[in-house]
Amino acid sequence: MDSFLHFIPVQQRSVIIECLDGEEREFFLNKMIELQETIQAMPVTYQQDGMGDNAIAHLHYFSGGQNWYITEKDMEGDGTIQAFGMADLGFGSEMGYIGIAELVQINIIELDLHWQKKTLAEISASERS
């Protein structure tokens, strides 16, 4: 269970840990179980290769108008060093490797705990509307 916590930004992780001791314990516990299952089931590098816009984004990080959509975790180790996906920093989206270890250290980044898996095509369509 411990390695999935490395996908949660540091500041957000500390808030979630506090909430696990509070009155919203059940909500956050269920979210952490759901997140752990999502990360365990995520494809590893190259498993969605060639799928293009049909690749599924399993995780979503955001900060202001910036978004990172994770489609695959790194196949080395537990996948928390880097991942593959689509990043949109406000200048249009690009596919590439995303440094998870670096991303989670940025205090203004959050992991979307309400994210529902979507294809990259669905994400692009929703950004245009």
CSV table of C-alpha atoms in Angstrom, one decimal:
chain,number,residue,atom,x,y,z
A,1,MET,CA,0.0,0.0,0.0
A,2,ASP,CA,2.9,2.3,0.7
A,3,SER,CA,4.2,2.8,-2.9
A,4,PHE,CA,1.0,4.3,-4.2
A,5,LEU,CA,1.4,7.1,-1.8
A,6,HIS,CA,4.3,8.3,-3.9
A,7,PHE,CA,1.9,9.3,-6.6
A,8,ILE,CA,0.2,11.8,-4.3
A,9,PRO,CA,1.8,15.2,-4.1
A,10,VAL,CA,3.6,15.7,-0.8
A,11,GLN,CA,1.4,18.6,0.6
A,12,GLN,CA,-1.8,16.8,-0.5
A,13,ARG,CA,-0.6,13.6,1.1
A,14,SER,CA,-0.1,15.2,4.5
A,15,VAL,CA,-3.6,16.7,4.3
A,16,ILE,CA,-5.1,13.3,3.4
A,17,ILE,CA,-3.2,11.6,6.2
A,18,GLU,CA,-4.7,14.2,8.6
A,19,CYS,CA,-8.2,13.6,7.2
A,20,LEU,CA,-7.9,9.9,7.8
A,21,ASP,CA,-8.0,10.7,11.5
A,22,GLY,CA,-11.0,13.1,11.1
A,23,GLU,CA,-14.7,12.8,10.6
A,24,GLU,CA,-14.2,12.3,6.8
A,25,ARG,CA,-12.1,9.2,7.5
A,26,GLU,CA,-14.4,6.8,5.6
A,27,PHE,CA,-14.4,9.0,2.4
A,28,PHE,CA,-10.6,9.4,2.3
A,29,LEU,CA,-10.0,5.7,3.2
A,30,ASN,CA,-12.3,4.7,0.3
A,31,LYS,CA,-10.5,7.1,-2.0
A,32,MET,CA,-7.1,5.8,-1.0
A,33,ILE,CA,-8.3,2.2,-1.7
A,34,GLU,CA,-9.7,3.3,-5.0
A,35,LEU,CA,-6.5,5.1,-5.9
A,36,GLN,CA,-4.3,2.1,-4.9
A,37,GLU,CA,-6.4,-0.2,-7.1
A,38,THR,CA,-6.2,2.3,-10.0
A,39,ILE,CA,-2.4,2.6,-9.8
A,40,GLN,CA,-1.9,-1.2,-9.4
A,41,ALA,CA,-4.0,-1.8,-12.5
A,42,MET,CA,-2.5,1.0,-14.6
A,43,PRO,CA,-0.7,-0.1,-17.7
A,44,VAL,CA,3.1,0.1,-17.7
A,45,THR,CA,5.3,1.8,-20.3
A,46,TYR,CA,4.5,0.8,-23.9
A,47,GLN,CA,1.3,-1.1,-23.1
A,48,GLN,CA,-0.9,1.6,-24.7
A,49,ASP,CA,1.7,2.3,-27.4
A,50,GLY,CA,0.1,2.9,-30.8
A,51,MET,CA,-3.3,3.7,-29.3
A,52,GLY,CA,-3.0,7.4,-29.9
A,53,ASP,CA,-6.1,9.3,-28.8
A,54,ASN,CA,-7.7,6.0,-27.6
A,55,ALA,CA,-5.1,5.6,-24.8
A,56,ILE,CA,-6.7,5.9,-21.4
A,57,ALA,CA,-5.7,8.5,-18.8
A,58,HIS,CA,-5.8,6.8,-15.4
A,59,LEU,CA,-4.6,9.7,-13.3
A,60,HIS,CA,-5.0,13.5,-13.5
A,61,TYR,CA,-2.8,16.1,-11.9
A,62,PHE,CA,-3.6,19.8,-12.0
A,63,SER,CA,-2.6,23.3,-11.0
A,64,GLY,CA,-4.4,26.3,-12.3
A,65,GLY,CA,-4.6,26.0,-16.0
A,66,GLN,CA,-2.0,23.2,-16.2
A,67,ASN,CA,-2.9,19.5,-16.5
A,68,TRP,CA,-1.0,16.3,-16.6
A,69,TYR,CA,-2.8,13.1,-17.7
A,70,ILE,CA,-1.1,9.8,-16.9
A,71,THR,CA,-1.6,7.0,-19.3
A,72,GLU,CA,1.2,4.6,-18.2
A,73,LYS,CA,3.4,4.2,-15.2
A,74,ASP,CA,7.1,3.4,-15.6
A,75,MET,CA,7.7,-0.4,-15.9
A,76,GLU,CA,10.8,-0.1,-13.7
A,77,GLY,CA,10.3,-0.6,-10.0
A,78,ASP,CA,6.9,0.7,-8.7
A,79,GLY,CA,6.5,3.3,-11.5
A,80,THR,CA,6.8,6.3,-9.2
A,81,ILE,CA,9.9,7.9,-10.8
A,82,GLN,CA,8.3,8.7,-14.1
A,83,ALA,CA,5.2,8.0,-16.2
A,84,PHE,CA,4.0,8.6,-19.7
A,85,GLY,CA,1.1,10.7,-20.7
A,86,MET,CA,-0.2,14.1,-21.9
A,87,ALA,CA,0.8,17.4,-20.4
A,88,ASP,CA,-0.9,20.7,-21.1
A,89,LEU,CA,0.9,23.6,-19.5
A,90,GLY,CA,-1.4,26.2,-21.1
A,91,PHE,CA,0.2,26.2,-24.5
A,92,GLY,CA,-1.4,23.1,-26.0
A,93,SER,CA,-0.9,19.5,-25.1
A,94,GLU,CA,2.1,17.3,-25.7
A,95,MET,CA,2.7,13.6,-25.2
A,96,GLY,CA,5.8,12.5,-23.3
A,97,TYR,CA,7.4,11.3,-20.1
A,98,ILE,CA,6.3,13.0,-16.9
A,99,GLY,CA,8.5,13.0,-13.9
A,100,ILE,CA,6.2,11.8,-11.1
A,101,ALA,CA,8.9,12.1,-8.4
A,102,GLU,CA,9.4,15.7,-9.4
A,103,LEU,CA,5.7,16.6,-10.0
A,104,VAL,CA,4.6,15.4,-6.5
A,105,GLN,CA,7.2,17.7,-4.9
A,106,ILE,CA,5.6,20.9,-6.3
A,107,ASN,CA,3.4,22.3,-3.6
A,108,ILE,CA,0.8,23.7,-6.0
A,109,ILE,CA,0.1,20.5,-7.8
A,110,GLU,CA,-2.9,18.3,-6.8
A,111,LEU,CA,-3.9,14.8,-7.8
A,112,ASP,CA,-7.6,14.8,-8.9
A,113,LEU,CA,-9.2,12.5,-6.4
A,114,HIS,CA,-12.5,12.6,-8.4
A,115,TRP,CA,-10.9,11.7,-11.7
A,116,GLN,CA,-12.7,9.1,-13.8
A,117,LYS,CA,-10.7,7.4,-16.5
A,118,LYS,CA,-11.0,8.9,-20.0
A,119,THR,CA,-9.5,8.5,-23.4
A,120,LEU,CA,-7.1,11.2,-24.5
A,121,ALA,CA,-9.7,12.0,-27.3
A,122,GLU,CA,-12.4,12.6,-24.6
A,123,ILE,CA,-10.0,14.9,-22.7
A,124,SER,CA,-9.1,16.9,-25.8
A,125,ALA,CA,-12.8,17.2,-26.8
A,126,SER,CA,-13.7,18.5,-23.3
A,127,GLU,CA,-10.9,21.1,-23.4
A,128,ARG,CA,-12.1,22.5,-26.7
A,129,SER,CA,-15.7,23.0,-25.5
